[in-house]
Every structure is written in C-alpha cells, then in structure tokens.
Coordinates of C-alpha atoms and ligand atoms in Angstrom, one line a residue:
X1 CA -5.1 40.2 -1.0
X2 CA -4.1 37.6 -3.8
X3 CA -7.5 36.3 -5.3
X4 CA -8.9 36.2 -8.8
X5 CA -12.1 35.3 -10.6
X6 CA -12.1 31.9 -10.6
X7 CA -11.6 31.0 -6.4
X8 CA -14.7 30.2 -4.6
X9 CA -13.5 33.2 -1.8
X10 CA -14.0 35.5 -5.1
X11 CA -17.6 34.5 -5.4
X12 CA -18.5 34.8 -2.2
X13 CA -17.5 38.4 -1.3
X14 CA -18.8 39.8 -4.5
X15 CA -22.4 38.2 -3.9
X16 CA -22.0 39.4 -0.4
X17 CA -21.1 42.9 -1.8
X18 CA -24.4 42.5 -4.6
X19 CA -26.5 41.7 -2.1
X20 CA -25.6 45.2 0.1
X21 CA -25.7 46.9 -3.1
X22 CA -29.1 45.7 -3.9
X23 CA -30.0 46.3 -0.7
X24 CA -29.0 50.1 -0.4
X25 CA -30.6 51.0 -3.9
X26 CA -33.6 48.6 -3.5
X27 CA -33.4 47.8 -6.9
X28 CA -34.5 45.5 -9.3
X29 CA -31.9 44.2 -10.9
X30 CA -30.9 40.7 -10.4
X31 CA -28.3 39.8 -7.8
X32 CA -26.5 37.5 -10.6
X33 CA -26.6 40.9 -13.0
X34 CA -25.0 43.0 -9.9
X35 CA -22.0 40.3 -9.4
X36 CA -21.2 40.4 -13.1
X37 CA -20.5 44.4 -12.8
X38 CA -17.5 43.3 -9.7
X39 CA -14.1 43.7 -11.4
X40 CA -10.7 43.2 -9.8
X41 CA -9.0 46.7 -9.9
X42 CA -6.0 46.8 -12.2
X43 CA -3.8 47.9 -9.7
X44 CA -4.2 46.7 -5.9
X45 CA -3.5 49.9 -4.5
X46 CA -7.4 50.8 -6.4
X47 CA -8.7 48.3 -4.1
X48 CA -9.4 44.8 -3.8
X49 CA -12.4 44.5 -5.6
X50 CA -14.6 47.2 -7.7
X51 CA -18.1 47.4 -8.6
X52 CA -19.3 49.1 -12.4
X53 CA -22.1 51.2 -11.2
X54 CA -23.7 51.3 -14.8
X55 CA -26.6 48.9 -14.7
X56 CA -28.0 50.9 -11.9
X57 CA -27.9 54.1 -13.7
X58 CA -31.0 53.7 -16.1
X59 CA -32.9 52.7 -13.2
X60 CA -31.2 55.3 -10.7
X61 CA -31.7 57.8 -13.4
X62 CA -28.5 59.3 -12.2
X63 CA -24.9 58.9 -14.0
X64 CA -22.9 55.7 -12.4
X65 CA -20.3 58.6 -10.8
X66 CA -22.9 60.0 -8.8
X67 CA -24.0 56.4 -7.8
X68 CA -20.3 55.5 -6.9
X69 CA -20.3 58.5 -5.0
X70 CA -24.3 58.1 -2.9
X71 CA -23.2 54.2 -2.4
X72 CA -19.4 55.3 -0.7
X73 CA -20.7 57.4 1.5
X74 CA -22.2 54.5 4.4
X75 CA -20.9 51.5 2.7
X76 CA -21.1 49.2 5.9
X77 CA -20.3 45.8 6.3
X78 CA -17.8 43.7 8.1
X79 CA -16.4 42.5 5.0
X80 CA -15.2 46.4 3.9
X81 CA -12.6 48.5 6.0
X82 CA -13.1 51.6 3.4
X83 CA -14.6 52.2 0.0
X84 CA -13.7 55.0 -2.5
X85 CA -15.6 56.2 -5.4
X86 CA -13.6 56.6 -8.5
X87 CA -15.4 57.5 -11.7
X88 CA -18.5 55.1 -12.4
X89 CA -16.3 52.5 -10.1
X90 CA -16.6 51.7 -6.1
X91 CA -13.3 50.1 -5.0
X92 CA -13.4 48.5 -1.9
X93 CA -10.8 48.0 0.3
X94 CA -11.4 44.3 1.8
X95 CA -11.5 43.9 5.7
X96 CA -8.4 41.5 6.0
X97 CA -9.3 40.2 9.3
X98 CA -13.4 38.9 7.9
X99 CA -12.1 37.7 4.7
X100 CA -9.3 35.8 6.4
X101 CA -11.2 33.9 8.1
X102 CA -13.6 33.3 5.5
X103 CA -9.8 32.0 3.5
X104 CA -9.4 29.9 6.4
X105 CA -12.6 28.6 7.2
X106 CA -12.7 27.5 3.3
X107 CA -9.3 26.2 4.1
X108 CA -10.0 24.1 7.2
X109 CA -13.4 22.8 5.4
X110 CA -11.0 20.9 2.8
X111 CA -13.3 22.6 0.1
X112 CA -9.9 24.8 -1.3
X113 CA -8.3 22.5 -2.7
X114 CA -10.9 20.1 -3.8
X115 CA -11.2 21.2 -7.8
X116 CA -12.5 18.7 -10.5
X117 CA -9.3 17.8 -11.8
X118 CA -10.2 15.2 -14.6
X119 CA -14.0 15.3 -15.7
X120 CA -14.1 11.7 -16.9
X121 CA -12.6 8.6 -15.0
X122 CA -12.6 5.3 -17.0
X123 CA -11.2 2.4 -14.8
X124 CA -7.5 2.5 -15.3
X125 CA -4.9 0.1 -14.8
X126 CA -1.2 1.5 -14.7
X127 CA 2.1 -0.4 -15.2
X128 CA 4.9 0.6 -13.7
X129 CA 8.2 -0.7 -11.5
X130 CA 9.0 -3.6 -14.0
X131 CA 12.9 -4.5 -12.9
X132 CA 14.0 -7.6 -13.8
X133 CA 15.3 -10.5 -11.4
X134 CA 18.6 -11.6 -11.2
X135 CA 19.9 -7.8 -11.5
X136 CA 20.4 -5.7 -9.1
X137 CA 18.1 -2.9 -8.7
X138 CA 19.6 0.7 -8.8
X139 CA 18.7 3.9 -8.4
X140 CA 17.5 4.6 -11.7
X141 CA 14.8 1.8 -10.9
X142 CA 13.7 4.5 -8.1
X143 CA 12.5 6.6 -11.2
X144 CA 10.1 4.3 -12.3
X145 CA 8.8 3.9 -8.8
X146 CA 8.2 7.2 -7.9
X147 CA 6.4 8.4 -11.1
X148 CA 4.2 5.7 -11.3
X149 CA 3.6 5.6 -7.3
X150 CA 2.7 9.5 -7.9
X151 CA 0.6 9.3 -10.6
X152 CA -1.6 5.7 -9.0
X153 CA -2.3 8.5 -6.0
X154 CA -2.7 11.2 -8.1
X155 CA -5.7 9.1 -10.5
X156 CA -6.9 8.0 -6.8
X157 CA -6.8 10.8 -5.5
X158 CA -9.1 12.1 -8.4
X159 CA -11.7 9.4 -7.7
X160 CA -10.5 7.4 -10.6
X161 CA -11.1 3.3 -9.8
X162 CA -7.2 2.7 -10.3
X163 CA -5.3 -0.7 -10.4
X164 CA -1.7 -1.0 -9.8
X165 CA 0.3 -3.2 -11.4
X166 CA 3.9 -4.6 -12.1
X167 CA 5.2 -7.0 -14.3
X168 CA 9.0 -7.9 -13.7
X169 CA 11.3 -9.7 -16.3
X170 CA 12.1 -12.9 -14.6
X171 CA 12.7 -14.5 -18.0
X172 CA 14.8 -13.9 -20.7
X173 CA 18.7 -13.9 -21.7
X174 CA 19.7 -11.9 -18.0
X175 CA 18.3 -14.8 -16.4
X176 CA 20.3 -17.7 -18.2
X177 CA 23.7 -15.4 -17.8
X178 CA 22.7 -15.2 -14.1
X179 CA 22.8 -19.1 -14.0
X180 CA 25.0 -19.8 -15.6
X181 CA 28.0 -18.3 -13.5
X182 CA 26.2 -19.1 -10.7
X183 CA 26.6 -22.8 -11.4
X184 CA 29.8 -23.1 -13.3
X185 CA 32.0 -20.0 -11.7
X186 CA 30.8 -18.7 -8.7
X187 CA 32.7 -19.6 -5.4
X188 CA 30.8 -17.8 -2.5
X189 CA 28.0 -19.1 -0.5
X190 CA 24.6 -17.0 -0.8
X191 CA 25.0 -14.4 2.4
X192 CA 22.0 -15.1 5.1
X193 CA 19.9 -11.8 4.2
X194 CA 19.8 -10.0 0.8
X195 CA 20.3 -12.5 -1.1
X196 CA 19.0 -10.9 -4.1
X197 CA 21.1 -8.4 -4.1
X198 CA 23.9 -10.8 -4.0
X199 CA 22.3 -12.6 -7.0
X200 CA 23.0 -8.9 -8.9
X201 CA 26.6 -8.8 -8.5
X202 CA 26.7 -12.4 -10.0
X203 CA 24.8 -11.3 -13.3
X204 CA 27.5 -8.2 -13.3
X205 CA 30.1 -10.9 -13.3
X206 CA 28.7 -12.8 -15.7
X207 CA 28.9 -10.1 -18.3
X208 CA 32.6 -8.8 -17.2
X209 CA 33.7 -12.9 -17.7
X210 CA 31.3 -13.4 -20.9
X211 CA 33.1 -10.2 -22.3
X212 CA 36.5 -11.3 -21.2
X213 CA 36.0 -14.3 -22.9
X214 CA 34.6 -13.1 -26.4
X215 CA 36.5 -13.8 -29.3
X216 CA 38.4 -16.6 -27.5
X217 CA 37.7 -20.3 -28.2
X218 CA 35.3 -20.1 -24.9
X219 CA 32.7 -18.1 -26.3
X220 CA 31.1 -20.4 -28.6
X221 CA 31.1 -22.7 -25.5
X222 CA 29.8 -20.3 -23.5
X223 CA 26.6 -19.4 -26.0
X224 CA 26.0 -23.0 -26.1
X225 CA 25.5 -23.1 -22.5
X226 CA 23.3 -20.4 -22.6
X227 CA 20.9 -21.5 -25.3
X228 CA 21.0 -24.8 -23.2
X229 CA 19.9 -23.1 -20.2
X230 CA 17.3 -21.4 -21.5
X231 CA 15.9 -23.9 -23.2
X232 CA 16.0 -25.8 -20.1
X233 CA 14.1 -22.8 -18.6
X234 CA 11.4 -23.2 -21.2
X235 CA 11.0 -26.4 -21.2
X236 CA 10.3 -26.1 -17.2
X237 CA 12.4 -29.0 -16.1
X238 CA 16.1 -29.3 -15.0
X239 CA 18.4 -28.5 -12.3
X240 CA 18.4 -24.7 -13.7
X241 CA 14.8 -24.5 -13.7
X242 CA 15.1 -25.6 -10.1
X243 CA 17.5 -23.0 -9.5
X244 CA 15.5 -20.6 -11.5
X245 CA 12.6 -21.1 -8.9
X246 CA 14.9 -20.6 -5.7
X247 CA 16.8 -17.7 -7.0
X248 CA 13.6 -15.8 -8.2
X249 CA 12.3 -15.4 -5.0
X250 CA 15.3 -13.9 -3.7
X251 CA 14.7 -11.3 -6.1
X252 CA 11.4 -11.0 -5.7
X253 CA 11.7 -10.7 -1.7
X254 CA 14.6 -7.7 -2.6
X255 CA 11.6 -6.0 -4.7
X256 CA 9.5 -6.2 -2.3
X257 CA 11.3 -4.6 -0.1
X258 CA 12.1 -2.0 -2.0
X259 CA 8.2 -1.3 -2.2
X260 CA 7.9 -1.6 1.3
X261 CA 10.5 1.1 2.1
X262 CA 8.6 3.0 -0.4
X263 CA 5.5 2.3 1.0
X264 CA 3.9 1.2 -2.4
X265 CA 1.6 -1.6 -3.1
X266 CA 0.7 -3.3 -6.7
X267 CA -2.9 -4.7 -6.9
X268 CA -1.4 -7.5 -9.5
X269 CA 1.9 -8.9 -10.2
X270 CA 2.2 -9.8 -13.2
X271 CA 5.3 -12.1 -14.3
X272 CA 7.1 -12.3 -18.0
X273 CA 7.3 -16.1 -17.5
X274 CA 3.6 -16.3 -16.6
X275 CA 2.8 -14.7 -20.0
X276 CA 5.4 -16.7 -22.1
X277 CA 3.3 -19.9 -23.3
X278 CA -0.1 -18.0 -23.3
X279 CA 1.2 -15.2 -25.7
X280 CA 2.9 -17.9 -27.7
X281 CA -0.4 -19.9 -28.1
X282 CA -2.5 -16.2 -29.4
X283 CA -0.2 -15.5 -31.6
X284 CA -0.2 -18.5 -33.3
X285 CA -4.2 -18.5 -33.5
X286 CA -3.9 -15.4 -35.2
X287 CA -1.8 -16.7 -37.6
X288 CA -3.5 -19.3 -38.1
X289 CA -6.5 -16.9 -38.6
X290 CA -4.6 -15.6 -41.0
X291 CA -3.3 -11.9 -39.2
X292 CA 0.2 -12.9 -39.1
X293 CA 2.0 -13.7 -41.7
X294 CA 5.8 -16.2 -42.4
X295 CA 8.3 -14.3 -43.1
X296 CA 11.6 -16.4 -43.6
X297 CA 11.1 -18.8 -41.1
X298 CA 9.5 -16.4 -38.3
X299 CA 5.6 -15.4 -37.7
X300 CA 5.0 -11.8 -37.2
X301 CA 3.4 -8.9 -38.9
X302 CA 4.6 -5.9 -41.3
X303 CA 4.0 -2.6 -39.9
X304 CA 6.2 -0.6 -42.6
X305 CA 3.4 1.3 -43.9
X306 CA 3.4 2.3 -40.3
X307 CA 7.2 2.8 -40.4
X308 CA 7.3 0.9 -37.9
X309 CA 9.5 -2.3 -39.8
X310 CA 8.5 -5.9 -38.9
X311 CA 7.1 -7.3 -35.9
X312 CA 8.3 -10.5 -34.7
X313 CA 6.2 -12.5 -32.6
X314 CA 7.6 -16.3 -32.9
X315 CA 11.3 -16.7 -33.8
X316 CA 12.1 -19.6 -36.3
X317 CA 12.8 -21.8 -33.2
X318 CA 9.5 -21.2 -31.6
X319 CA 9.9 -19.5 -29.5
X320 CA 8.4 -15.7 -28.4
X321 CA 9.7 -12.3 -28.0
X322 CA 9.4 -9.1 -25.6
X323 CA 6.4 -7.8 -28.4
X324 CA 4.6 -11.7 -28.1
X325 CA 4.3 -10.9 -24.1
X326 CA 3.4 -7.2 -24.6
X327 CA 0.4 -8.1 -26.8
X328 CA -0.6 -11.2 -24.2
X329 CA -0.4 -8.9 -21.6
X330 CA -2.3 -5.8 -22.8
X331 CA -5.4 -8.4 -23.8
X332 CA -5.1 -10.1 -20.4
X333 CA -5.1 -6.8 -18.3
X334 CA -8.4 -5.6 -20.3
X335 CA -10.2 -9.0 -19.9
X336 CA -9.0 -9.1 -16.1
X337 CA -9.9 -5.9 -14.7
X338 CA -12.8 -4.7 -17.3
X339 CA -10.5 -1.6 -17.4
X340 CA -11.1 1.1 -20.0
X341 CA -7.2 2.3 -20.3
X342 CA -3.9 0.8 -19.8
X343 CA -1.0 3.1 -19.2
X344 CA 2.7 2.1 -19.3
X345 CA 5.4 3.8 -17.6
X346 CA 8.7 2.6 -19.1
X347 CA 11.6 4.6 -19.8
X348 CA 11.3 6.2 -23.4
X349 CA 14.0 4.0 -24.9
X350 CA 11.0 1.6 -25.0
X351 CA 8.7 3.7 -27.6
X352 CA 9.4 2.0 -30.7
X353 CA 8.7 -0.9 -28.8
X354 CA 5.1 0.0 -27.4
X355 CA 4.7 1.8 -30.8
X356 CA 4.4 -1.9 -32.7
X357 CA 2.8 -3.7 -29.9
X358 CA -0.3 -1.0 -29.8
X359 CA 0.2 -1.1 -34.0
X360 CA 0.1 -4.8 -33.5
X361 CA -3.2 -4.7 -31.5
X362 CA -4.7 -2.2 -34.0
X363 CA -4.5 -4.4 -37.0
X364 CA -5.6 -8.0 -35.1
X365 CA -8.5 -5.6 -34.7
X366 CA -8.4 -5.4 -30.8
X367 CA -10.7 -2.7 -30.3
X368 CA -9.0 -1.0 -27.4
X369 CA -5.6 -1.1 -28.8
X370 CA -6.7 3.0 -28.8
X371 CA -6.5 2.8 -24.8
X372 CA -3.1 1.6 -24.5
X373 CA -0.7 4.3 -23.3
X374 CA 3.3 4.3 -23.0
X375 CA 4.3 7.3 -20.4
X376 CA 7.8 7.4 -21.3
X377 CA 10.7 8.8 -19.3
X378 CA 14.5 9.7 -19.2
X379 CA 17.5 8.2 -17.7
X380 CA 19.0 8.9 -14.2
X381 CA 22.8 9.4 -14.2
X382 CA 25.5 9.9 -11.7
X383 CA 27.1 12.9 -11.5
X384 CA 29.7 11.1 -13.3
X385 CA 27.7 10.0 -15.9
X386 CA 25.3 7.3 -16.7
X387 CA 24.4 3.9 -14.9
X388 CA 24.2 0.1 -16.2
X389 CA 23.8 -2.8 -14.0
X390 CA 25.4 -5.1 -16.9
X391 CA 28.7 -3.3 -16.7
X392 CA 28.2 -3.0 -12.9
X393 CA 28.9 1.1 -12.2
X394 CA 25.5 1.6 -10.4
X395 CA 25.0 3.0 -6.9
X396 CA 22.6 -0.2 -5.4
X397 CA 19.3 0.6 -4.1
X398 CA 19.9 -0.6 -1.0
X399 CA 23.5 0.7 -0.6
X400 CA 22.0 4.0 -1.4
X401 CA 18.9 3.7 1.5
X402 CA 21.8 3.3 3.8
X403 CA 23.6 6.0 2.7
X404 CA 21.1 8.8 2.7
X405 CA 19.7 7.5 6.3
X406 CA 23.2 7.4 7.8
X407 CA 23.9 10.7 6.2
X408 CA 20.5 12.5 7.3
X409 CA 21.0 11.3 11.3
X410 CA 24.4 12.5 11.2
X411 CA 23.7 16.2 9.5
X412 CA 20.1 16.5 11.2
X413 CA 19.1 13.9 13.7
X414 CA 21.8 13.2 16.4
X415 CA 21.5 16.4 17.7
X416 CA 17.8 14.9 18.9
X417 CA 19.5 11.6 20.6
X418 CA 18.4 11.3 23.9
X419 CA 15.7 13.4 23.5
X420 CA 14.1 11.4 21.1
X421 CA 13.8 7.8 21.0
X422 CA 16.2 5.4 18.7
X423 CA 13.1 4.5 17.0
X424 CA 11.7 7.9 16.4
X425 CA 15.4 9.0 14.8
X426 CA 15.0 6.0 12.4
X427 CA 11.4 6.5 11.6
X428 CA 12.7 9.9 11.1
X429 CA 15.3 9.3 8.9
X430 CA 13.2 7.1 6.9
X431 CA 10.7 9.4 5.9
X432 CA 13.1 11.8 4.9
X433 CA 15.3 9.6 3.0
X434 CA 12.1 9.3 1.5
X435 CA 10.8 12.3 0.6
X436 CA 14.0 13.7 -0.5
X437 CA 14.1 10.4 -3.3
X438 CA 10.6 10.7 -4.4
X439 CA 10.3 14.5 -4.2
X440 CA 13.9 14.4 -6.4
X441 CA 12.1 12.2 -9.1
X442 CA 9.2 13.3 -10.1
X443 CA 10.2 17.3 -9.8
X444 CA 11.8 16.9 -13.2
X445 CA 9.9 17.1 -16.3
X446 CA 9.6 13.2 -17.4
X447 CA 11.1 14.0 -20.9
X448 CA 14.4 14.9 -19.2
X449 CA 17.5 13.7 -17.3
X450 CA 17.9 13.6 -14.0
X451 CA 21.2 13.9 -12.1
X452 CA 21.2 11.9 -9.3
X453 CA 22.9 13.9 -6.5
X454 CA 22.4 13.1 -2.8
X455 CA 23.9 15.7 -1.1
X456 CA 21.7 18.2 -3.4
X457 CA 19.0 16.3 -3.0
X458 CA 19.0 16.1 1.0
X459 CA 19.5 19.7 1.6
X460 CA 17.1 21.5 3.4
X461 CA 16.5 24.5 1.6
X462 CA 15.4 24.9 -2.2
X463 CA 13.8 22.7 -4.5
X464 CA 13.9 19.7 -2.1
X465 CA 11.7 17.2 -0.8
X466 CA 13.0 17.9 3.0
X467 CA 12.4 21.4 2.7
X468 CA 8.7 20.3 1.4
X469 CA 8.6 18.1 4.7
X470 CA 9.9 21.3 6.7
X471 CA 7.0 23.7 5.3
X472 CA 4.6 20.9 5.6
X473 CA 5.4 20.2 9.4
X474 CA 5.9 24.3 10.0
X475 CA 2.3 24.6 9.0
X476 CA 1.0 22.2 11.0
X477 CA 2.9 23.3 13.9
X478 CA 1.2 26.7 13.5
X479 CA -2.0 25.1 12.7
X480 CA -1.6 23.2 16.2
X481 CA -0.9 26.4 18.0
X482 CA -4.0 28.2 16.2
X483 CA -5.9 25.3 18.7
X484 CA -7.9 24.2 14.8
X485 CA -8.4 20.7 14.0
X486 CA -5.2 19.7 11.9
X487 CA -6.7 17.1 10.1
Ligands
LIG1 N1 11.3 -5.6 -17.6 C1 11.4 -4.7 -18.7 C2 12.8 -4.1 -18.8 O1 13.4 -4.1 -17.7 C3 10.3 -3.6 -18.7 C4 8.9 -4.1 -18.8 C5 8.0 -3.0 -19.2 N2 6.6 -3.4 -19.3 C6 6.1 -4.0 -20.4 N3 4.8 -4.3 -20.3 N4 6.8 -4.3 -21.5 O2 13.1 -3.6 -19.8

C-alpha cells in the first residue's frame, strides 16, 4: 500500500488504530500523543504501518516488547488482516479491501485531490496569445496559447479571481509592409473564407520582394512608401487606414478562431493601436514632470545604472515605441481591473524588453511596477529547424489543424465509420488534435525548445496527450462499470 505521512488516508487509519490502542490499554494518554508514536515501517514487507509502544510503558509499567507483544495477540479491527510484534514495534498489516475503499471513498468525495496549492491569491490579470495581424499565425503561436490557457485554469482552478487577456500587434512596421503589397503588387482577389490567412502570405511576400529589391534603386522608394503609410496609419485617415480597418478584422476573425478551436476565451482584448496615442500623451506628462529626460532629439529615460541602456519612449519624430505601449498598458490593466499582479507570457527573447519597461515603471514611481511579471518561454522548431513567418517556412496554424485531424481519422477513427456518427468522428478528432497540441506544449519545461513533431506527438503511447485522453477515458470506463457516480 503506497501512502505516506502527509495523505489524509494516513491520518485516518492511524487515529483509527490510536483509538483501538487506547481502547485496549484504557489508558490515559492522549489519542493525539498515541498517533505521534505510528511510523511507516522502513521496509513494506515490516508492515504497513507500526506503532512505538514506549509512551505506554511508564504507565503499563511493563517494557514496550512485552506491550507489542499483550496488544498482537487480539488486535481486531476491520481495518488490520494481521499484526506482528517486533521489538517495542506493532506492525500491522493493512486490510486492503477496508482501506481501499476508504482510498476510494476519499477519491469519489473529490476531497484527494483538493490540496491548498497557493496560500495567497491577489487578483491577477495574465497576458498571453499576443500574435500580430497581417501575419499568419503558426504553430509556434500555439505555444503561447497553450501555456497561458494552462496556467489562466490552473490560477482558476486555485480559486484565484483571474482575468484573461490579449493584446495583438495590429500596429507597427508588419502592418505598413502588409499594405503596401497589397495595394501596389498583389494580383489575387481575397478568397471567400480565411481571409486572414491569405492576408499572411501577402506580408511573406512583401518581405521576399522588399529583400529582392534592397540595394537596387527601388529600395529607397520602397521605404518612402512605407513611412508614408504608416504615417497615414497614424494619422487615422487615408485609403490605407481604410484598408487597415477591413484587413484587421480578417485577422482578427482568423484569431478568433484559433481560440475557438482551442476552446479559450480572453476577458479583454486589448489592441497596440488602442494604446498608441494614450501612451504617447503619459509619457510626455512625465517628461514634462520632469521623469524623462531629451536625449538627442528623443524622450526617454537612462537605465544604465540598471544595465539596462536607454529607454526610448518618443522617437525624434514623435512618435512612440513597443516600451511607450508596454508602460500604457501595464498602468491601464492595474487601474481597469483593481488587479494586484500582472503576468506576461511572451517568449524570452522579449526579457530585456520587459526588463526596462518594469525598470521604467520603477523609477516614474509606479508603485506596483513590483507586480509586473514576464513568464518567458522558448522557441518551437520544425524538425528541420526553426520557423519565421517573415521568411515564410512555417507550418500554418490552420494547415496544421487539418493535418493532424485528417491524420488521426485515418490512423484511429475510420475504423469507427458507420458505427459512429460523421459528427462524433469529427468531434472526436477534434478533441484529440487537441489534446495531443496542448499536452505537447506545456509538457516541456518553459526555459527549453520544443521540437514540433506531429507524428510523435499523436501517438498513442508515451509521453502524449492522446495517451493522457486514453487513461483518462479507461478510468472512467471502469469507474462506469464500478455503477459510482463518475462525476
Ligand atoms: N505582439 C508582440 C509580438 O508579436 C507581443 C506582445 C507581447 N505583450 C506585450 N505586452 N508587450 O512580438
């Protein structure tokens, strides 16, 4: 019998066993002194559980062998099959069937698993699943997801008030690129569905031409047209603002399905174009407060003490950074949500980043700039090596679903056509396409690589989610046959 000193089925059998013990010797020693004198046996084969006859012995006036030997001889209860005196010890030899069920009846009152996991629960807001629009979203993106999905229900689970968040780049240099060969080189017509996937292969062919281009007498051209857009972007009016608007949604609506194939839900979306002209309007208070300081041409603030280099928060031009969002953003989720910590998962390429904003936050004297957290993680590769959506070598998200569902009804499911119903085999296929991504992500330690490999990653024996899913639903079969509740 596998128990130790810490499990609730521990306590009760040796208070069970005090209380018989007390009762045989009519004694007067506490029931809580008697329990402390139960000791697991070094070796199983000694018993299950043994009880120290010394603290009897004073009263007893008789040595604890002699005890161990008077309390062997009629030990009866339902809980002991045999007892053995060895020494000053009693070793008892647990009844199996009893103490099963008292495992199972601990079991099927949900008490076994229920342990105080973390002892103080300050409202939390976590940050996670921040892809940009007008990319394409990958597999990698599916980290993200999955660790921050897992640890949202994880702090729930705990009892811990819990808001979910994301905050997606829809802003920014990825966006103007985007545009920009949509309106001056693309030829196709947006497809019906998906059309934000579509949108990604058009910012990977904006970087293959913009690369093609460099060092010929188009690329100065080219970052003209760029800076034009994006101030055009800025500036909220314009035919690529308009297409800005249009073209974001498609994005959005391909995130969003993402989540909902991953059953996830955010409490808040927030957007980087939403925080662009707030953060740019703090920062400037603070320097005009005198917490920022010029530094040829540009506002920001020196962190080298910190090693940490300088932080720049309004370019020459006026305009904001990443960092000038970042610090907006981490004020605004406080004051929103009366939260008391702020966690972000982004991949750990970002630390130096999150290192200046919270250093940032520090020095403007934003008290809770001690409650920010970055949960940093590693890359996903291929088995041939790493991903990047600029250069276009990435396995799409949604290519990828597809793949793994097609590849799980043909190895497992078809078998079940006919018997099952076309909606049940998807449904099916689904939830194990499922499982075998999210189970895949978050088994590896956060700090390393993962190898994305879906053939490895479907199979159903060894460190895999469906194998989880086949233990899970093996166990409930037998918990259904047992005639318990299964709930
Ligand atoms: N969208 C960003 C990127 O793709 C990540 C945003 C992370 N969150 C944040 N608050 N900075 O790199």
């Amino acid at each position: 019998m596998q128990f130790n000193y810490h499990n609730k089925l521990y306590f009760q059998l040796a208070t069970q066993l005090a209380e018989l013990v007390s009762q045989k010797f009519d004694t007067q020693v506490e029931i809580g002194d008697l329990y402390k004198l139960f000791v697991l046996p070094p070796n199983p084969k000694q018993g299950d559980l043994a009880f120290g006859c010394f603290i009897l012995a004073k009263q007893l006036k008789q040595a604890p062998p002699a005890i161990a030997q008077a309390l062997a001889q009629d030990f009866k209860s339902d809980l002991v099959k045999s007892s053995q005196a060895a020494g000053p010890y009693l070793n008892f030899f647990l009844n199996p069937e009893t103490c099963n069920q008292l495992i199972l009846d601990e079991i099927l009152s949900g008490e076994a698993f229920k342990k105080e996991i973390i002892k103080e629960a300050p409202k939390t807001i976590i940050e996670y699943s921040q892809p940009n629009t007008h990319k394409e979203l990958h597999v990698g993106h599916m980290r993200n997801l999955c660790y921050g999905n897992a640890l949202v229900r994880l702090y729930r689970y705990c009892g811990v008030d819990t808001i979910a968040t994301t905050f997606p780049g829809d802003m920014g240099t990825h966006v103007a690129k985007c545009l920009w060969y949509y309106k001056k080189h693309n030829t196709q017509t947006p497809p019906e569905n998906r059309k934000g996937a579509w949108l990604g292969t058009l910012y990977t062919a904006a970087n293959n031409l913009l690369e093609e281009q460099r060092g010929s007498d188009k690329e100065e051209t080219n970052r003209q047209e760029l800076t034009a857009i994006l101030h055009e972007l800025l500036a909220e009016k314009g035919e690529y603002f308009e297409l800005w608007k249009e073209t974001r949604e498609w994005s959005i609506e391909l995130m969003q399905s993402v989540y909902d194939w991953a059953d996830v839900k955010f409490d808040r979306w927030f957007f980087e174009s939403e925080m662009d002209a707030p953060s740019l309007k703090i920062c400037q208070e603070y320097y005009e407060k005198g917490l920022l300081v010029k530094d040829q041409g540009a506002i920001g603030m020196n962190l080298e003490d910190d090693k940490l280099g300088f932080c720049i928060l309004i370019k020459s031009d006026g305009t904001g950074l990443y960092s000038t969002k970042d610090v907006a953003l981490a004020k605004k989720k406080f004051e929103e949500f009366g939260v008391e910590k702020n966690i972000y998962i982004v991949d750990s390429r970002q630390a130096f980043h999150f290192k200046q904003v919270f250093k940032v936050l520090e020095k403007i004297g934003f008290s809770q700039a001690k409650d920010c957290y970055h949960m940093p993680y590693e890359m996903v590769e291929l088995t041939d090596g790493a991903m990047s959506s600029r250069k276009g070598n990435i396995i799409a998200l949604s290519d990828l679903v597809n793949q793994m569902e097609n590849k799980i009804k043909s190895d497992y499911l078809e078998k079940y056509r006919g018997d099952w119903s076309d909606e049940d085999i998807e449904k099916t296929a689904h939830m194990i396409a499922n499982g075998a991504i999210k189970y895949g992500m978050v088994r590896m330690d956060n700090n390393r690589k993962i190898v994305f490999d879906m053939n490895e990653w479907l199979k159903l024996d060894g460190e895999t989610g469906p194998y989880l899913q086949y233990v899970c639903a093996r166990i409930s079969s037998l918990i259904n046959k047992s005639g318990q509740p299964s709930d």
